[in-house]
Amino acid sequence: MIAFVSGPVAALAPTTAVIEVGGIGMAVQCAPRTLATLRIGEQAKLATSLVVREDSLTLYGFTDDDERQVFELLQTASGVGPRLAQAMLAVHTPDVLRIAVASGDEKTLTAVPGIGKRGAQKLLLELKDRLGEPLGAHGASRGVGSAVTASWRDQLHAALIGLGYATREADEAVTAVAPQAEASSGEPQIGALLRAALQTLNRTR
């Protein structure tokens, strides 16, 4: 298993980062929030999970070891493949998912594209006791992380573009959640802002 990749960022695409490792470009599938922390030419270190299929080898990348672990645990539920697991982590942080599962919160899970009410109910049953307790602030500092941190506006904008929204829609959503971000006493939580932005976009569509 490839536990992590480290090196300069050679290229970025809406769903992929290419990290140069020993002269080889490693294509890593990443959620928008992870991609938003990367800059071409800058050093980065991503925790990774290799998904092996009969006709493909796909490397998924994460900001830290906790995200990778949750990504892998999510796939132990029936019907959850790597793409859906990554989509869940694109919308929610690991701790938000832990809290949702522990509290039986269907609404949080149905905020993820591709998960309906029935699917959320099934996931709550299957994932119960699998994800563990929320790590809180300590969890955020664990893992390999990235050398670059973008502003919350850049991260949120990149996340929305990565989810398929137009630039104009992303701009409007960022503006709409700005008061919430500026009211935060510490560093704004991108996961919470992304959920709020998605709710704003869903209301306007």
Backbone as ProteinMPNN parsed JSONL, in Angstrom:
{"seq_chain_A": "MIAFVSGPVAALAPTTAVIEVGGIGMAVQCAPRTLATLRIGEQAKLATSLVVREDSLTLYGFTDDDERQVFELLQTASGVGPRLAQAMLAVHTPDVLRIAVASGDEKTLTAVPGIGKRGAQKLLLELKDRLGEPLGAHGASRGVGSAVTASWRDQLHAALIGLGYATREADEAVTAVAPQAEASSGEPQIGALLRAALQTLNRTR", "coords_chain_A": {"N_chain_A": [[0.841, -1.203, 0.0], [0.465, 2.25, -0.756], [1.232, 4.633, 1.417], [1.567, 7.393, 1.624], [2.227, 10.281, -0.462], [4.823, 12.459, -1.453], [6.068, 15.53, -2.554], [6.781, 18.001, -5.15], [3.97, 19.798, -6.475], [2.858, 19.004, -9.574], [0.771, 19.341, -11.371], [-2.669, 20.39, -11.504], [-6.073, 19.442, -11.525], [-9.7, 19.46, -11.856], [-10.458, 17.209, -10.284], [-8.144, 15.924, -9.658], [-4.749, 15.699, -8.535], [-1.383, 16.003, -9.534], [1.455, 14.688, -8.28], [4.898, 15.019, -8.127], [7.049, 12.429, -7.718], [10.114, 11.292, -7.11], [10.826, 11.797, -9.787], [8.686, 10.777, -11.134], [5.345, 11.272, -12.128], [2.705, 11.157, -10.022], [-0.627, 10.501, -10.226], [-3.236, 11.623, -8.305], [-6.37, 11.134, -6.945], [-8.44, 13.546, -5.576], [-10.504, 15.177, -3.115], [-12.37, 18.264, -3.469], [-11.795, 20.04, -1.309], [-9.292, 19.2, -0.461], [-7.748, 19.577, -2.789], [-7.848, 22.327, -2.907], [-5.954, 23.169, -1.119], [-3.566, 22.932, -2.353], [-0.836, 24.034, -4.422], [0.517, 24.633, -7.614], [3.843, 23.726, -8.209], [4.602, 24.001, -5.574], [5.657, 22.316, -2.563], [4.068, 19.343, -1.39], [2.359, 17.046, 0.761], [0.548, 14.201, 0.854], [-1.699, 12.033, 2.451], [-2.493, 8.743, 1.398], [-4.633, 6.363, -0.3], [-4.74, 3.323, -1.87], [-6.757, 2.061, -4.331], [-7.647, -0.933, -5.65], [-8.733, -2.327, -8.605], [-10.088, -4.673, -10.996], [-9.495, -3.721, -13.529], [-8.085, -1.4, -13.078], [-5.909, 0.826, -11.208], [-6.211, 3.01, -8.666], [-5.252, 5.932, -7.046], [-6.076, 7.571, -4.144], [-6.13, 10.72, -2.534], [-5.512, 12.541, 0.558], [-5.826, 15.105, 3.103], [-4.902, 14.377, 5.597], [-4.046, 11.592, 7.818], [-6.298, 10.812, 9.227], [-8.53, 11.453, 7.625], [-8.032, 9.675, 5.527], [-8.321, 7.216, 6.854], [-11.043, 7.29, 7.601], [-12.18, 7.396, 5.055], [-11.567, 4.817, 4.147], [-12.942, 3.272, 6.044], [-15.583, 4.014, 5.553], [-16.098, 2.66, 3.212], [-16.554, 0.101, 4.046], [-19.206, -0.206, 4.369], [-22.047, -1.539, 2.747], [-22.554, -0.902, -0.692], [-21.127, 1.434, -0.755], [-18.672, 2.853, -2.518], [-15.333, 3.898, -3.52], [-15.696, 6.43, -4.78], [-18.118, 7.47, -3.776], [-17.482, 7.511, -1.08], [-15.443, 9.395, -1.11], [-16.925, 11.595, -1.953], [-18.524, 11.989, 0.269], [-16.627, 12.868, 2.08], [-15.936, 15.159, 0.82], [-18.0, 16.854, 1.314], [-18.427, 16.728, 4.07], [-16.489, 16.894, 7.103], [-14.351, 14.41, 8.707], [-15.057, 14.302, 11.482], [-17.622, 15.446, 11.508], [-19.02, 13.502, 10.105], [-18.701, 11.377, 11.882], [-20.141, 12.302, 14.101], [-22.671, 12.553, 12.945], [-23.299, 9.878, 12.346], [-23.205, 8.748, 14.897], [-25.306, 10.073, 16.129], [-27.456, 9.454, 14.607], [-28.185, 11.086, 12.44], [-29.856, 11.691, 9.717], [-30.22, 13.783, 7.919], [-27.766, 15.1, 7.611], [-26.293, 13.211, 6.171], [-27.809, 12.958, 3.823], [-27.234, 15.318, 2.613], [-25.131, 14.861, 1.031], [-24.365, 14.487, -2.353], [-25.958, 11.909, -4.159], [-26.773, 10.334, -2.06], [-29.711, 9.244, -0.771], [-32.703, 9.38, 1.315], [-33.368, 6.748, 2.137], [-30.942, 5.45, 1.614], [-29.313, 6.835, 3.41], [-30.376, 6.009, 5.86], [-29.704, 3.318, 5.809], [-26.903, 3.49, 5.79], [-26.45, 4.657, 8.293], [-27.128, 2.561, 9.983], [-25.277, 0.57, 9.232], [-22.784, 1.766, 9.617], [-22.622, 2.35, 12.255], [-20.809, 2.485, 15.231], [-18.461, 2.018, 13.854], [-16.916, 4.185, 12.946], [-15.859, 5.468, 15.147], [-15.108, 7.761, 17.905], [-15.537, 11.373, 17.778], [-12.664, 13.322, 16.96], [-12.099, 15.94, 17.472], [-10.411, 19.073, 18.065], [-7.832, 18.086, 18.307], [-7.673, 16.072, 16.443], [-7.577, 17.433, 14.072], [-5.006, 18.262, 13.811], [-3.531, 16.051, 13.343], [-1.721, 13.626, 11.325], [-0.34, 13.685, 7.943], [-0.723, 15.991, 6.444], [-0.526, 19.133, 4.583], [1.782, 21.287, 2.913], [0.872, 23.749, 2.209], [-1.574, 26.207, 2.851], [-4.563, 27.477, 1.832], [-6.594, 30.503, 1.716], [-9.817, 30.721, 3.363], [-11.751, 31.547, 1.563], [-10.624, 30.948, -0.969], [-10.353, 28.163, -0.73], [-13.023, 27.341, -0.383], [-14.204, 28.292, -2.737], [-12.783, 26.822, -4.674], [-13.596, 24.267, -3.938], [-16.336, 24.302, -4.562], [-16.271, 24.726, -7.326], [-15.023, 22.368, -8.017], [-17.06, 20.606, -7.459], [-18.707, 20.986, -9.539], [-20.087, 23.372, -9.943], [-20.77, 26.532, -11.555], [-18.481, 29.284, -12.14], [-19.636, 31.777, -11.527], [-21.777, 31.007, -9.873], [-20.32, 29.885, -7.765], [-18.941, 32.149, -6.858], [-21.094, 33.714, -5.905], [-22.073, 32.073, -3.873], [-19.913, 31.989, -2.098], [-19.852, 34.67, -1.305], [-22.325, 34.752, -0.018], [-21.968, 33.169, 2.265], [-20.031, 34.5, 3.612], [-20.537, 36.239, 5.905], [-20.993, 34.289, 7.902], [-18.514, 33.006, 7.985], [-16.822, 35.104, 8.772], [-17.778, 35.589, 11.254], [-16.784, 33.617, 12.762], [-14.825, 32.594, 15.523], [-12.314, 31.499, 15.382], [-10.201, 29.886, 12.955], [-12.09, 29.609, 10.043], [-14.278, 26.829, 9.484], [-14.015, 24.829, 6.775], [-15.609, 22.708, 5.934], [-18.11, 23.182, 7.204], [-18.75, 25.643, 6.064], [-18.924, 24.893, 3.402], [-21.157, 23.235, 3.427], [-23.125, 25.119, 4.098], [-22.92, 26.801, 1.882], [-23.725, 25.07, -0.172], [-26.37, 24.678, 0.542], [-27.357, 27.243, 0.103], [-27.012, 27.429, -2.678], [-28.705, 25.378, -3.534], [-31.166, 26.437, -2.849], [-31.419, 28.51, -4.631], [-31.591, 27.35, -7.091]], "CA_chain_A": [[0.0, 0.0, 0.0], [1.165, 3.53, -0.768], [0.665, 5.339, 2.566], [1.54, 8.827, 1.338], [3.115, 10.755, -1.518], [5.399, 13.74, -1.077], [6.866, 16.123, -3.609], [6.179, 19.205, -5.717], [2.724, 19.631, -7.224], [3.175, 19.225, -10.986], [-0.426, 19.768, -12.096], [-3.932, 20.306, -10.78], [-7.286, 19.369, -12.333], [-10.85, 19.533, -10.945], [-10.559, 16.07, -9.359], [-6.856, 15.222, -9.581], [-3.476, 16.391, -8.382], [-0.222, 15.211, -9.942], [2.586, 14.944, -7.392], [6.128, 14.432, -8.667], [7.742, 11.613, -6.719], [11.275, 10.636, -7.707], [10.82, 11.94, -11.235], [7.47, 10.171, -11.683], [4.137, 12.005, -11.767], [1.674, 10.311, -9.425], [-1.965, 11.101, -10.302], [-3.945, 11.335, -7.065], [-7.741, 11.626, -6.915], [-8.618, 14.304, -4.335], [-11.72, 15.962, -2.931], [-12.105, 19.696, -3.705], [-11.19, 20.69, -0.152], [-7.868, 18.851, -0.474], [-7.138, 20.256, -3.933], [-7.77, 23.764, -2.642], [-4.778, 23.47, -0.297], [-2.367, 22.688, -3.149], [-0.427, 25.037, -5.402], [1.483, 24.079, -8.563], [5.232, 24.094, -7.928], [4.858, 23.963, -4.137], [5.751, 20.98, -1.961], [2.855, 18.848, -0.73], [2.427, 15.681, 1.274], [-0.825, 13.724, 0.982], [-1.973, 10.648, 2.843], [-3.115, 8.128, 0.23], [-5.227, 5.028, -0.232], [-4.718, 2.719, -3.2], [-7.932, 1.227, -4.6], [-7.305, -1.867, -6.719], [-9.834, -2.949, -9.336], [-9.608, -5.607, -12.012], [-8.976, -3.008, -14.692], [-7.497, -0.094, -12.749], [-5.296, 1.132, -9.914], [-6.506, 4.424, -8.435], [-4.704, 6.447, -5.801], [-6.883, 8.654, -3.574], [-5.302, 11.509, -1.633], [-6.203, 13.21, 1.659], [-4.99, 16.056, 3.818], [-4.267, 13.748, 6.758], [-4.288, 10.165, 8.011], [-7.652, 10.594, 9.727], [-9.414, 11.432, 6.455], [-7.81, 8.412, 4.81], [-8.9, 6.121, 7.629], [-12.499, 7.367, 7.478], [-12.445, 7.015, 3.664], [-11.517, 3.358, 4.061], [-14.007, 2.716, 6.88], [-16.863, 4.248, 4.877], [-16.267, 1.656, 2.176], [-16.969, -1.177, 4.626], [-20.666, -0.252, 4.27], [-22.46, -2.031, 1.435], [-22.981, 0.13, -1.619], [-20.238, 2.608, -0.704], [-17.396, 2.686, -3.194], [-14.403, 5.016, -3.259], [-16.2, 7.729, -5.247], [-19.116, 7.965, -2.83], [-16.765, 7.803, 0.163], [-14.756, 10.672, -1.31], [-17.951, 12.636, -1.997], [-18.933, 12.233, 1.654], [-15.574, 13.657, 2.714], [-15.901, 16.47, 0.16], [-19.05, 17.668, 1.917], [-18.322, 16.718, 5.531], [-15.232, 16.481, 7.718], [-14.493, 13.137, 9.409], [-15.777, 14.434, 12.748], [-19.043, 15.672, 11.219], [-19.571, 12.194, 9.765], [-18.769, 10.588, 13.119], [-21.256, 12.817, 14.914], [-23.916, 12.216, 12.248], [-23.564, 8.444, 12.522], [-23.472, 8.491, 16.314], [-26.578, 10.679, 16.53], [-28.512, 9.041, 13.697], [-28.584, 12.282, 11.694], [-30.047, 11.401, 8.294], [-30.141, 15.015, 7.128], [-26.366, 15.368, 7.285], [-25.854, 12.284, 5.124], [-28.511, 13.227, 2.561], [-26.631, 16.511, 2.008], [-24.117, 14.372, 0.095], [-24.949, 14.066, -3.63], [-25.946, 10.463, -4.359], [-27.321, 9.64, -0.896], [-31.096, 9.578, -0.479], [-33.133, 9.093, 2.686], [-33.233, 5.31, 2.412], [-29.517, 5.148, 1.667], [-28.786, 7.394, 4.657], [-30.811, 5.128, 6.955], [-28.891, 2.098, 5.72], [-25.543, 3.832, 6.198], [-26.435, 4.869, 9.745], [-27.144, 1.244, 10.628], [-24.059, -0.189, 8.947], [-21.566, 2.448, 10.084], [-22.671, 2.543, 13.705], [-19.672, 1.937, 15.993], [-17.279, 1.776, 13.014], [-16.102, 5.381, 12.719], [-15.235, 5.906, 16.39], [-15.5, 9.033, 18.511], [-14.941, 12.576, 17.159], [-11.317, 13.624, 17.451], [-12.046, 17.331, 17.894], [-9.303, 19.912, 17.598], [-6.59, 17.322, 18.23], [-7.681, 15.324, 15.207], [-7.268, 18.293, 12.934], [-3.565, 18.477, 13.708], [-2.846, 14.79, 13.104], [-1.542, 13.21, 9.946], [0.775, 14.231, 7.2], [-1.057, 17.368, 6.088], [0.004, 19.757, 3.372], [2.658, 22.425, 3.213], [0.251, 24.99, 1.781], [-2.951, 26.412, 3.284], [-5.184, 28.597, 1.146], [-7.593, 31.199, 2.507], [-11.091, 30.004, 3.345], [-12.451, 31.902, 0.33], [-10.044, 30.169, -2.068], [-10.68, 26.753, -0.527], [-14.447, 27.143, -0.618], [-14.449, 28.516, -4.162], [-12.247, 25.666, -5.401], [-14.441, 23.111, -3.616], [-17.59, 24.427, -5.316], [-15.939, 24.496, -8.734], [-14.756, 20.936, -8.133], [-18.335, 19.9, -7.389], [-19.422, 21.18, -10.786], [-20.803, 24.647, -10.039], [-20.147, 27.547, -12.403], [-17.707, 30.289, -11.4], [-20.562, 32.789, -11.012], [-22.487, 30.408, -8.74], [-19.359, 29.754, -6.666], [-18.716, 33.499, -6.337], [-22.278, 34.133, -5.149], [-22.169, 31.261, -2.664], [-18.86, 32.455, -1.188], [-20.333, 35.941, -0.751], [-23.464, 34.481, 0.86], [-21.55, 32.582, 3.551], [-18.971, 35.327, 4.196], [-20.838, 36.644, 7.291], [-20.804, 33.139, 8.79], [-17.074, 32.777, 8.121], [-16.204, 36.211, 9.499], [-18.25, 35.551, 12.64], [-16.066, 32.541, 13.447], [-13.801, 33.102, 16.445], [-11.017, 30.995, 14.946], [-10.136, 29.612, 11.525], [-13.374, 29.085, 9.563], [-14.311, 25.424, 9.121], [-14.41, 24.746, 5.371], [-16.709, 21.757, 5.812], [-19.358, 23.845, 7.592], [-19.031, 26.669, 5.065], [-19.328, 24.221, 2.169], [-22.545, 22.804, 3.607], [-23.96, 26.317, 4.031], [-22.903, 27.27, 0.497], [-24.541, 24.149, -0.958], [-27.767, 24.97, 0.872], [-27.678, 28.488, -0.6], [-27.123, 27.138, -4.104], [-29.896, 24.55, -3.746], [-32.348, 27.299, -2.743], [-31.503, 29.42, -5.787], [-31.744, 26.585, -8.325]], "C_chain_A": [[0.87, 1.244, 0.0], [0.533, 4.406, 0.308], [0.604, 6.844, 2.362], [2.434, 9.114, 0.14], [3.586, 12.149, -1.116], [6.262, 14.256, -2.217], [6.2, 17.368, -4.143], [4.912, 18.872, -6.495], [3.01, 19.99, -8.686], [1.981, 19.747, -11.774], [-1.646, 19.604, -11.215], [-5.084, 20.282, -11.777], [-8.46, 19.375, -11.364], [-10.948, 18.397, -9.936], [-9.219, 15.408, -9.071], [-5.699, 16.184, -9.332], [-2.368, 15.457, -8.862], [0.956, 15.636, -9.074], [3.818, 14.26, -7.978], [6.885, 13.719, -7.549], [8.893, 10.881, -7.41], [11.286, 10.696, -9.223], [9.61, 11.337, -11.915], [6.257, 10.972, -11.216], [3.061, 11.055, -11.277], [0.339, 11.048, -9.477], [-2.764, 10.66, -9.078], [-5.335, 11.953, -7.121], [-7.994, 12.301, -5.567], [-9.976, 15.001, -4.307], [-11.381, 17.438, -3.124], [-11.41, 20.389, -2.543], [-9.69, 20.412, -0.089], [-7.146, 19.573, -1.602], [-6.932, 21.741, -3.669], [-6.567, 24.144, -1.793], [-3.473, 23.381, -1.093], [-2.101, 23.815, -4.128], [0.64, 24.426, -6.306], [2.884, 24.625, -8.257], [5.601, 24.062, -6.459], [4.927, 22.511, -3.652], [4.426, 20.601, -1.289], [3.091, 17.425, -0.258], [1.004, 15.229, 1.56], [-0.852, 12.29, 1.476], [-2.744, 10.013, 1.697], [-3.677, 6.747, 0.534], [-5.307, 4.49, -1.65], [-5.918, 1.783, -3.347], [-7.632, 0.382, -5.836], [-8.58, -2.467, -7.31], [-9.248, -3.834, -10.429], [-8.957, -4.9, -13.184], [-8.329, -1.671, -14.368], [-6.848, -0.095, -11.369], [-5.487, 2.627, -9.706], [-6.002, 4.843, -7.07], [-5.543, 7.646, -5.354], [-6.051, 9.382, -2.529], [-6.115, 12.317, -0.635], [-5.25, 14.127, 2.4], [-4.299, 15.434, 5.02], [-4.671, 12.279, 6.872], [-5.711, 9.875, 8.473], [-8.651, 10.538, 8.568], [-9.269, 10.123, 5.692], [-8.468, 7.252, 5.542], [-10.426, 6.111, 7.509], [-12.929, 6.973, 6.067], [-12.504, 5.492, 3.534], [-12.626, 2.701, 4.882], [-15.376, 2.894, 6.226], [-17.149, 3.16, 3.85], [-16.597, 0.265, 2.724], [-18.487, -1.305, 4.639], [-21.042, -0.693, 2.862], [-22.963, -0.877, 0.573], [-22.124, 1.371, -1.632], [-18.909, 2.259, -1.359], [-16.514, 3.885, -2.931], [-14.928, 6.378, -3.686], [-17.222, 8.31, -4.275], [-18.448, 8.319, -1.504], [-16.047, 9.143, 0.056], [-15.751, 11.829, -1.355], [-18.42, 12.989, -0.587], [-17.907, 13.104, 2.371], [-15.394, 15.011, 2.033], [-16.896, 17.415, 0.813], [-18.864, 17.805, 3.427], [-16.918, 16.329, 5.993], [-15.434, 15.125, 8.402], [-15.294, 13.247, 10.703], [-17.265, 14.684, 12.542], [-19.712, 14.347, 10.871], [-19.691, 11.319, 11.004], [-19.97, 11.004, 13.967], [-22.594, 12.45, 14.277], [-24.278, 10.755, 12.462], [-23.929, 8.141, 13.969], [-24.842, 8.993, 16.744], [-27.74, 10.281, 15.627], [-29.046, 10.174, 12.837], [-28.66, 11.991, 10.197], [-29.788, 12.633, 7.432], [-28.707, 15.331, 6.709], [-25.892, 14.471, 6.145], [-26.543, 12.567, 3.792], [-28.046, 14.529, 1.913], [-25.557, 16.125, 1.0], [-24.801, 13.951, -1.205], [-24.847, 12.552, -3.799], [-26.485, 9.666, -3.188], [-28.737, 10.142, -0.638], [-31.445, 9.185, 0.948], [-32.95, 7.628, 3.04], [-31.769, 4.906, 2.521], [-28.887, 5.646, 2.956], [-29.146, 6.497, 5.843], [-29.976, 3.854, 6.982], [-27.462, 2.346, 6.196], [-25.445, 4.017, 7.707], [-26.403, 3.548, 10.488], [-25.809, 0.522, 10.455], [-22.791, 0.444, 9.523], [-21.536, 2.664, 11.596], [-21.524, 1.792, 14.376], [-18.421, 1.675, 15.144], [-16.35, 2.978, 12.924], [-15.408, 5.894, 13.973], [-15.745, 7.258, 16.867], [-14.875, 10.207, 17.76], [-13.587, 12.892, 17.785], [-11.195, 15.057, 17.929], [-10.836, 18.035, 17.344], [-8.017, 19.125, 17.452], [-6.505, 16.551, 16.927], [-7.259, 16.154, 14.021], [-5.774, 18.462, 12.747], [-2.798, 17.189, 13.44], [-2.59, 14.587, 11.62], [-0.453, 13.979, 9.235], [0.529, 15.647, 6.742], [-0.427, 17.843, 4.797], [0.826, 20.969, 3.759], [1.993, 23.759, 2.924], [-1.178, 25.064, 2.285], [-3.502, 27.647, 2.601], [-6.17, 29.279, 2.078], [-8.917, 30.454, 2.404], [-11.861, 30.32, 2.073], [-11.944, 31.07, -0.851], [-10.425, 28.698, -1.953], [-12.136, 26.475, -0.872], [-14.773, 27.285, -2.103], [-13.979, 27.312, -4.974], [-13.099, 24.428, -5.163], [-15.722, 23.136, -4.439], [-17.358, 24.2, -6.806], [-15.709, 23.005, -8.961], [-16.011, 20.092, -8.088], [-19.218, 20.175, -8.602], [-20.196, 22.478, -10.922], [-20.026, 25.634, -10.915], [-19.43, 28.575, -11.537], [-18.631, 31.333, -10.774], [-21.322, 32.256, -9.786], [-21.571, 30.292, -7.527], [-19.091, 31.11, -6.023], [-19.866, 33.947, -5.443], [-22.395, 33.369, -3.833], [-21.126, 31.682, -1.629], [-19.289, 33.755, -0.516], [-21.443, 35.714, 0.267], [-23.043, 33.96, 2.233], [-20.455, 33.399, 4.233], [-19.294, 35.785, 5.622], [-20.63, 35.52, 8.298], [-19.318, 32.897, 9.039], [-16.418, 33.85, 8.98], [-16.64, 36.249, 10.959], [-17.533, 34.477, 13.449], [-14.947, 33.114, 14.301], [-12.399, 32.65, 16.053], [-10.976, 30.848, 13.438], [-11.463, 29.031, 11.059], [-13.263, 27.627, 9.15], [-14.861, 25.287, 7.703], [-15.588, 23.796, 5.188], [-18.053, 22.4, 6.116], [-19.741, 24.902, 6.559], [-19.498, 26.042, 3.751], [-20.777, 23.753, 2.27], [-23.5, 23.994, 3.48], [-24.047, 26.834, 2.593], [-23.784, 26.388, -0.388], [-26.025, 24.377, -0.695], [-28.228, 26.242, 0.152], [-27.894, 28.237, -2.087], [-28.359, 26.311, -4.41], [-31.167, 25.387, -3.696], [-32.542, 28.163, -3.981], [-31.712, 28.685, -7.095], [-33.2, 26.209, -8.566]], "O_chain_A": [[1.896, 1.289, 0.678], [-0.591, 4.878, 0.132], [-0.304, 7.504, 2.867], [3.284, 8.304, -0.227], [2.838, 12.92, -0.515], [7.08, 13.525, -2.776], [5.148, 17.763, -3.64], [4.798, 17.804, -7.096], [3.358, 21.128, -8.998], [2.147, 20.505, -12.73], [-1.659, 18.787, -10.295], [-5.07, 21.019, -12.762], [-8.246, 19.301, -10.154], [-11.469, 18.597, -8.838], [-9.159, 14.434, -8.321], [-5.669, 17.307, -9.836], [-2.419, 14.251, -8.616], [1.399, 16.784, -9.121], [3.787, 13.069, -8.287], [7.303, 14.334, -6.568], [8.669, 9.962, -8.198], [11.712, 9.744, -9.877], [9.506, 11.374, -13.141], [6.155, 11.312, -10.038], [2.562, 10.233, -12.045], [0.183, 12.096, -8.851], [-2.945, 9.465, -8.844], [-5.47, 13.161, -7.321], [-7.782, 11.685, -4.522], [-10.522, 15.367, -5.348], [-10.226, 17.829, -2.96], [-10.537, 21.23, -2.754], [-8.909, 21.284, 0.291], [-6.06, 20.118, -1.401], [-5.967, 22.34, -4.144], [-6.191, 25.316, -1.745], [-2.404, 23.71, -0.578], [-3.027, 24.47, -4.605], [1.565, 23.774, -5.821], [3.072, 25.828, -8.072], [6.784, 24.092, -6.119], [4.338, 21.61, -4.248], [3.756, 21.446, -0.695], [3.916, 16.697, -0.81], [0.326, 15.806, 2.41], [-0.117, 11.436, 0.979], [-3.573, 10.679, 1.077], [-3.265, 6.069, 1.474], [-5.879, 5.132, -2.531], [-6.072, 0.831, -2.581], [-7.394, 0.909, -6.923], [-9.399, -3.041, -6.593], [-8.061, -3.751, -10.744], [-7.994, -5.398, -13.767], [-8.049, -0.885, -15.273], [-7.185, -0.894, -10.495], [-4.979, 3.429, -10.489], [-6.286, 4.195, -6.062], [-5.699, 8.615, -6.097], [-5.352, 8.754, -1.733], [-7.241, 12.728, -0.915], [-4.032, 13.961, 2.342], [-3.234, 15.896, 5.43], [-5.52, 11.791, 6.126], [-6.271, 8.826, 8.155], [-9.52, 9.667, 8.54], [-10.26, 9.532, 5.262], [-9.103, 6.401, 4.919], [-11.031, 5.054, 7.335], [-13.937, 6.287, 5.9], [-13.397, 4.954, 2.88], [-13.188, 1.688, 4.465], [-16.234, 2.018, 6.335], [-18.301, 2.781, 3.642], [-16.888, -0.65, 1.953], [-19.011, -2.39, 4.891], [-20.421, -0.263, 1.89], [-23.693, -0.002, 1.037], [-22.359, 2.276, -2.433], [-18.124, 1.474, -0.827], [-16.902, 4.795, -2.198], [-14.641, 7.381, -3.033], [-17.194, 9.506, -3.984], [-18.806, 9.314, -0.874], [-16.04, 9.931, 1.002], [-15.464, 12.917, -0.855], [-18.681, 14.154, -0.288], [-18.265, 13.971, 3.168], [-14.774, 15.912, 2.598], [-16.674, 18.624, 0.865], [-19.112, 18.869, 3.995], [-16.244, 15.53, 5.344], [-16.572, 14.729, 8.652], [-16.121, 12.383, 10.993], [-18.087, 14.191, 13.314], [-20.84, 14.091, 11.291], [-20.676, 10.596, 11.161], [-20.711, 10.164, 14.478], [-23.539, 12.083, 14.975], [-25.435, 10.432, 12.728], [-24.852, 7.371, 14.236], [-25.471, 8.407, 17.624], [-28.874, 10.709, 15.843], [-30.24, 10.215, 12.539], [-27.649, 12.039, 9.497], [-29.207, 12.535, 6.35], [-28.465, 15.776, 5.587], [-25.172, 14.923, 5.254], [-25.922, 12.428, 2.738], [-28.425, 14.817, 0.778], [-25.119, 16.957, 0.206], [-25.727, 13.141, -1.172], [-23.777, 11.975, -3.607], [-26.643, 8.45, -3.293], [-28.943, 11.315, -0.326], [-30.591, 8.715, 1.699], [-32.439, 7.3, 4.111], [-31.391, 4.126, 3.396], [-28.032, 4.975, 3.534], [-28.318, 6.258, 6.722], [-29.591, 3.374, 8.048], [-26.881, 1.527, 6.909], [-24.474, 3.585, 8.329], [-25.728, 3.424, 11.51], [-25.278, -0.06, 11.401], [-21.842, -0.258, 9.873], [-20.528, 3.112, 12.143], [-21.304, 0.61, 14.115], [-17.426, 1.166, 15.659], [-15.132, 2.817, 12.836], [-14.462, 6.677, 13.875], [-16.685, 7.821, 16.307], [-13.805, 10.063, 17.17], [-13.398, 12.744, 18.993], [-10.294, 15.374, 18.705], [-10.296, 17.662, 16.303], [-7.194, 19.433, 16.59], [-5.424, 16.385, 16.362], [-6.655, 15.646, 13.076], [-5.317, 18.772, 11.647], [-1.573, 17.205, 13.322], [-3.158, 15.276, 10.772], [0.253, 14.799, 9.822], [1.469, 16.438, 6.655], [0.13, 17.062, 4.026], [0.597, 21.594, 4.794], [2.494, 24.8, 3.349], [-1.925, 24.093, 2.164], [-2.969, 28.744, 2.771], [-6.547, 28.719, 3.107], [-9.126, 29.66, 1.486], [-12.558, 29.452, 1.548], [-12.737, 30.551, -1.636], [-10.775, 28.059, -2.946], [-12.45, 25.505, -1.561], [-15.531, 26.488, -2.657], [-14.693, 26.838, -5.858], [-13.306, 23.628, -6.076], [-16.146, 22.104, -4.957], [-18.167, 23.55, -7.47], [-16.143, 22.447, -9.969], [-16.033, 18.982, -8.62], [-20.336, 19.668, -8.691], [-20.896, 22.673, -11.916], [-18.799, 25.58, -11.004], [-19.73, 28.721, -10.352], [-18.434, 31.728, -9.624], [-21.487, 32.963, -8.791], [-21.984, 30.565, -6.4], [-19.02, 31.22, -4.799], [-19.647, 34.49, -4.36], [-22.767, 33.938, -2.807], [-21.412, 31.727, -0.432], [-19.113, 33.925, 0.691], [-21.503, 36.394, 1.291], [-23.677, 34.268, 3.242], [-19.997, 33.033, 5.316], [-18.415, 35.731, 6.483], [-20.154, 35.754, 9.409], [-18.909, 32.617, 10.165], [-15.564, 33.55, 9.815], [-15.976, 36.854, 11.801], [-17.657, 34.428, 14.673], [-14.214, 34.003, 13.869], [-11.415, 33.327, 16.349], [-11.638, 31.596, 12.719], [-11.924, 28.043, 11.63], [-12.274, 27.226, 8.536], [-16.028, 25.588, 7.454], [-16.471, 24.055, 4.37], [-19.023, 22.197, 5.387], [-20.915, 25.042, 6.216], [-20.362, 26.592, 3.069], [-21.536, 23.864, 1.307], [-24.546, 23.896, 2.839], [-25.113, 27.253, 2.14], [-24.503, 26.891, -1.251], [-26.843, 24.28, -1.61], [-29.352, 26.308, -0.346], [-28.834, 28.76, -2.685], [-28.999, 26.518, -5.441], [-32.132, 25.099, -4.403], [-33.667, 28.508, -4.344], [-31.983, 29.318, -8.116], [-33.513, 25.56, -9.563]]}, "name": "protein", "num_of_chains": 1, "seq": "MIAFVSGPVAALAPTTAVIEVGGIGMAVQCAPRTLATLRIGEQAKLATSLVVREDSLTLYGFTDDDERQVFELLQTASGVGPRLAQAMLAVHTPDVLRIAVASGDEKTLTAVPGIGKRGAQKLLLELKDRLGEPLGAHGASRGVGSAVTASWRDQLHAALIGLGYATREADEAVTAVAPQAEASSGEPQIGALLRAALQTLNRTR"}
